[in-house]
mmCIF file of C-alpha atoms in Angstrom:
data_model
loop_
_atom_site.group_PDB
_atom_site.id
_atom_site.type_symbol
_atom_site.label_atom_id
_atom_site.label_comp_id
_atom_site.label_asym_id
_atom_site.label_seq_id
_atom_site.Cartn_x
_atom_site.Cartn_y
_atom_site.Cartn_z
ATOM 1 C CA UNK E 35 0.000 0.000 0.000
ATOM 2 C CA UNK E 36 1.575 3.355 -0.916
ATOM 3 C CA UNK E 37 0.565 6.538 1.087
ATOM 4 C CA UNK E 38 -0.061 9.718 -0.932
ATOM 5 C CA UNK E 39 0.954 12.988 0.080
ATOM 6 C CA UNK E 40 4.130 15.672 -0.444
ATOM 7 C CA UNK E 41 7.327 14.937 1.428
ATOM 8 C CA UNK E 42 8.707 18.019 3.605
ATOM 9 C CA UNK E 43 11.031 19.016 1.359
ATOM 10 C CA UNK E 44 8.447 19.500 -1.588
ATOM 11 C CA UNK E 45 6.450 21.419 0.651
ATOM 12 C CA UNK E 46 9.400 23.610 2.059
ATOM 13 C CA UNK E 47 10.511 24.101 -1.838
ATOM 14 C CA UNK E 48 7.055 25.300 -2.780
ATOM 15 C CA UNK E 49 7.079 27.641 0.100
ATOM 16 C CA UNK E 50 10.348 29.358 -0.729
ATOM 17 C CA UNK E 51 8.968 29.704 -3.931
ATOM 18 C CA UNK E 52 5.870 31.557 -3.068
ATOM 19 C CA UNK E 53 7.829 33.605 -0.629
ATOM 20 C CA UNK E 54 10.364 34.743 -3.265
ATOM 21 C CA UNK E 55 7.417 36.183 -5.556
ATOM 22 C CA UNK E 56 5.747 37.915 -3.124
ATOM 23 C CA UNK E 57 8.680 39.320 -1.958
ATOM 24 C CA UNK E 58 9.556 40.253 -5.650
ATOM 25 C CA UNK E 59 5.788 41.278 -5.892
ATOM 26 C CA UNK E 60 6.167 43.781 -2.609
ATOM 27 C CA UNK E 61 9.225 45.674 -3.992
ATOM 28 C CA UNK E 62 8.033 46.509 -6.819
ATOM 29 C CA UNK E 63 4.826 47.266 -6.024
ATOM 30 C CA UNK E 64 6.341 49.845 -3.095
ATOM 31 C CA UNK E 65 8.448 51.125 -5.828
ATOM 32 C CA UNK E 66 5.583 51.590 -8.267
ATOM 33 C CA UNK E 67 3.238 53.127 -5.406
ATOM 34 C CA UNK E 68 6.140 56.169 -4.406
ATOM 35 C CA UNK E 69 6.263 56.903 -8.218
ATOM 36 C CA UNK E 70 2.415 57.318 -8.578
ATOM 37 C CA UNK E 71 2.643 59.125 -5.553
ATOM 38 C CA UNK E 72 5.366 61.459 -6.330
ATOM 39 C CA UNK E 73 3.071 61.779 -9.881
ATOM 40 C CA UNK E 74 0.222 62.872 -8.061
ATOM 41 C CA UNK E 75 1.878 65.278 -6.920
ATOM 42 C CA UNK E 76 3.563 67.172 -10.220
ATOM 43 C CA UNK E 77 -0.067 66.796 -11.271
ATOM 44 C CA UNK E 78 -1.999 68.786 -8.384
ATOM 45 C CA UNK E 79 0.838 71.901 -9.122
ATOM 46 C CA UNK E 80 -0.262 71.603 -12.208
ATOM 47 C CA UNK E 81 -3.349 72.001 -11.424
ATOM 48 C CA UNK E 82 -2.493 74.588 -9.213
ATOM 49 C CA UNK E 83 -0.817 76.497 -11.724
ATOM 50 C CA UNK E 84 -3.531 76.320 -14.054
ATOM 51 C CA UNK E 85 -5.781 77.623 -12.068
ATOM 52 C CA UNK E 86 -3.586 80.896 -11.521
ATOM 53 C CA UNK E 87 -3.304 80.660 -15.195
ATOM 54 C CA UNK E 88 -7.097 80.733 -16.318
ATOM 55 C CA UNK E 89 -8.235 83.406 -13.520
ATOM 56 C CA UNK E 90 -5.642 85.365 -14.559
ATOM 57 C CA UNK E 91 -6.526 84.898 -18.237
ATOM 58 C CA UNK E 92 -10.660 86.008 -17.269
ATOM 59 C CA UNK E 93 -8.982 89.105 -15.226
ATOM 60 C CA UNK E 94 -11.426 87.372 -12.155
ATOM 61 C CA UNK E 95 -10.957 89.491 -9.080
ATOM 62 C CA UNK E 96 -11.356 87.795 -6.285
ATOM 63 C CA UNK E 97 -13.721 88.928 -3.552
ATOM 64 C CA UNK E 98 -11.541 91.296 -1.333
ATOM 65 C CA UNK E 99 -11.265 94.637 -0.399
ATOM 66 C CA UNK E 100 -7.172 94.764 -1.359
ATOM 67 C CA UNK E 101 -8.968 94.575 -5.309
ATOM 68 C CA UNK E 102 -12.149 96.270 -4.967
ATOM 69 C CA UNK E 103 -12.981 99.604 -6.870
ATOM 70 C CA UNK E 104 -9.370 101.186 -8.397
ATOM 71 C CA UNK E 105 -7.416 98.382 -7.237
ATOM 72 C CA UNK E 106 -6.856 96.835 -10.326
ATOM 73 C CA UNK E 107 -5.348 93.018 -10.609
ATOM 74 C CA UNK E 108 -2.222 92.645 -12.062
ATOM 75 C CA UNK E 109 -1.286 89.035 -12.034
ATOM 76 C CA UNK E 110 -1.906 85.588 -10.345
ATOM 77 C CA UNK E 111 0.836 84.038 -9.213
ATOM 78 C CA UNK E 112 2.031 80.572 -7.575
ATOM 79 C CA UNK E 113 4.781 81.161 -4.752
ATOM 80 C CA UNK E 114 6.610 78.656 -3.330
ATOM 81 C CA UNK E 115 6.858 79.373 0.484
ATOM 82 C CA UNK E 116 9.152 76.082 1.126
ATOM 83 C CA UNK E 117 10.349 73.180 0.090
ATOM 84 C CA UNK E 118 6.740 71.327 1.104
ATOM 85 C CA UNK E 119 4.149 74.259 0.819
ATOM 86 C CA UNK E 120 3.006 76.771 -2.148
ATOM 87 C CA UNK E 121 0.223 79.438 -2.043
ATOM 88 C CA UNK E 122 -1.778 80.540 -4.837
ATOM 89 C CA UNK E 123 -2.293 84.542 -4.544
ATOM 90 C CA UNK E 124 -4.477 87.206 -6.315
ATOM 91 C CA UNK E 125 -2.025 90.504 -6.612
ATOM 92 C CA UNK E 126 -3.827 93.343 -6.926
ATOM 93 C CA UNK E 127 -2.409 96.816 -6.591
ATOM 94 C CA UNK E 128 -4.272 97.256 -2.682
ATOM 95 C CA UNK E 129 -1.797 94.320 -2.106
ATOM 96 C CA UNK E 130 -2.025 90.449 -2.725
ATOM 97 C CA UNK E 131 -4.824 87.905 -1.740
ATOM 98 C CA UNK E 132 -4.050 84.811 -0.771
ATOM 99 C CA UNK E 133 -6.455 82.032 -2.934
ATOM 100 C CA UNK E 134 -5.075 78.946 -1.781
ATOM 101 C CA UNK E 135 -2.235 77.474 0.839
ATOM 102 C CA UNK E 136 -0.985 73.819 -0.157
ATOM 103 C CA UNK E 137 1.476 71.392 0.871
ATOM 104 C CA UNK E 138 2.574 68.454 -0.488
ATOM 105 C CA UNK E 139 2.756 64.599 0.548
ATOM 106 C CA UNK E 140 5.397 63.408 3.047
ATOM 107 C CA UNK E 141 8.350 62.967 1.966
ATOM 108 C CA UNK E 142 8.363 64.907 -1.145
ATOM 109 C CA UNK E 143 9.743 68.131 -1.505
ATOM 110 C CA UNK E 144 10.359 70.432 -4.261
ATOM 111 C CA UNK E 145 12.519 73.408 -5.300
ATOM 112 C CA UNK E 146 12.311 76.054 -8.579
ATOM 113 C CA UNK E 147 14.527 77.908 -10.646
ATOM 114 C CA UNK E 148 12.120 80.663 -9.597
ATOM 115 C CA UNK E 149 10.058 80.967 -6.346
ATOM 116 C CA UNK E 150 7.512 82.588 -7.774
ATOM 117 C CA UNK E 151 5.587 82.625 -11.012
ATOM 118 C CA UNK E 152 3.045 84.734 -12.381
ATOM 119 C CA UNK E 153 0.602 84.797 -14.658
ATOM 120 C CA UNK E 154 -0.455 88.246 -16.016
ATOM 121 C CA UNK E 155 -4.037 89.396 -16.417
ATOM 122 C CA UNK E 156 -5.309 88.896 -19.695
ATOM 123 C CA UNK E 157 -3.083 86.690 -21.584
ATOM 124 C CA UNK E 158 -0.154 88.821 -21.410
ATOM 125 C CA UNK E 159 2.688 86.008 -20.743
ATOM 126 C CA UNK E 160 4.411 85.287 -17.299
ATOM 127 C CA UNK E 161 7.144 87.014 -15.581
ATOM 128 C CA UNK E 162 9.591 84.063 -16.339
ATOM 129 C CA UNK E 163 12.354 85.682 -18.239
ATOM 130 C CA UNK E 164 12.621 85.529 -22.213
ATOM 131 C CA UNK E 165 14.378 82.689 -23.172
ATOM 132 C CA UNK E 166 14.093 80.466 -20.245
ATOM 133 C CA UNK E 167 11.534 78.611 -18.100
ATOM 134 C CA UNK E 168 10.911 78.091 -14.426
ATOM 135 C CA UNK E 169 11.239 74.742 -13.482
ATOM 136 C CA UNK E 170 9.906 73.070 -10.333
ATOM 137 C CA UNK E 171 11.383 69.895 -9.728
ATOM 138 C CA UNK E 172 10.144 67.269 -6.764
ATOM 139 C CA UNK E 173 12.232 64.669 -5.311
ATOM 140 C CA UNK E 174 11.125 61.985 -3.320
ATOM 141 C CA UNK E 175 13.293 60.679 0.366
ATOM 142 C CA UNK E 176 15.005 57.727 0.019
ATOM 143 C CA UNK E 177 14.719 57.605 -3.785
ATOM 144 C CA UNK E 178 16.051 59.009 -7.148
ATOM 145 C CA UNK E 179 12.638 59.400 -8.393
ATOM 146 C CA UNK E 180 12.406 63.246 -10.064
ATOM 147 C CA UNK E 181 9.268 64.715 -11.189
ATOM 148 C CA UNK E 182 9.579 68.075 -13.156
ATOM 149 C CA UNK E 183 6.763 71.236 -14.087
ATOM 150 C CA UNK E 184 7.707 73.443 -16.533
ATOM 151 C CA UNK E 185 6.611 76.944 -17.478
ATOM 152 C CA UNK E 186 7.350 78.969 -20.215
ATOM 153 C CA UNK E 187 7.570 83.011 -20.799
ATOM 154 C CA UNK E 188 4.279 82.610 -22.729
ATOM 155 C CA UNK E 189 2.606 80.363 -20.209
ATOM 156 C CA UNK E 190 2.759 77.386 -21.708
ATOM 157 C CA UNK E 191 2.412 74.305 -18.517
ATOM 158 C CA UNK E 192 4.480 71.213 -19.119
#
């Protein structure tokens, strides 16, 4: 009479096996997860910056008494107050309004080629200088993973 079954070392191969993939599996899905994150991120600046772009582009005033009556707006701009935080800010000629205050995800900071950039009223460009484009690139702790936002003199978000 033989006796079916797996023998222990069949059993203990199998095992190392499965263990290997999943530990495979777990790196690289870590890996892939702090990319999207730092992703997300570029993308919500973007957004940011977009929306300083199109209220600028409508000349919206925002509801304040700094732009009421002959304070005129002049630009919107995005300012980067640190490495983790930004503000989005109406500046109108009774002074600026802030829109917006945002920070970003732990672990991710960013820096610029310029710490602020804004969009003039109307369509008339940026105040990046001719020839050149502010560039905001995030880093990630503990990685090399880079995520850059570009903007042109003309306003132009890539």
């Amino acid at each position: 009479m033989r006796l079916k079954g797996y023998t222990l070392v069949e059993v203990l191969v199998s095992l190392t096996i499965v263990g290997l993939l999943f530990g495979f599996g777990f790196v690289s899905f870590r890996d892939f997860s702090r990319r999207q994150q730092l992703t997300s991120v570029a993308r919500e600046v973007k957004g940011e910056l977009r929306l300083a772009q199109s209220k600028a582009s409508a000349g919206e005033k925002p509801d304040d008494i700094k732009c009421e009556g002959p304070n005129t707006l002049s630009s919107y701009s995005f300012r980067i107050i640190n490495s983790t935080s930004y503000q989005t800010e109406a500046n109108c000629l009774g002074g600026n309004v802030v829109i917006k205050t945002g920070s970003l995800s732990d672990g991710i900071s960013m820096t610029s080629t310029q710490n602020t950039i804004s969009f003039k009223v109307l369509g008339q460009g940026t105040n990046v200088p001719q020839g050149t484009e502010a560039v905001i690139t995030f880093t990630q702790a503990g990685t090399s993973n880079t995520a850059t936002v570009r903007v042109t003199q003309g306003g132009e978000i890539k």
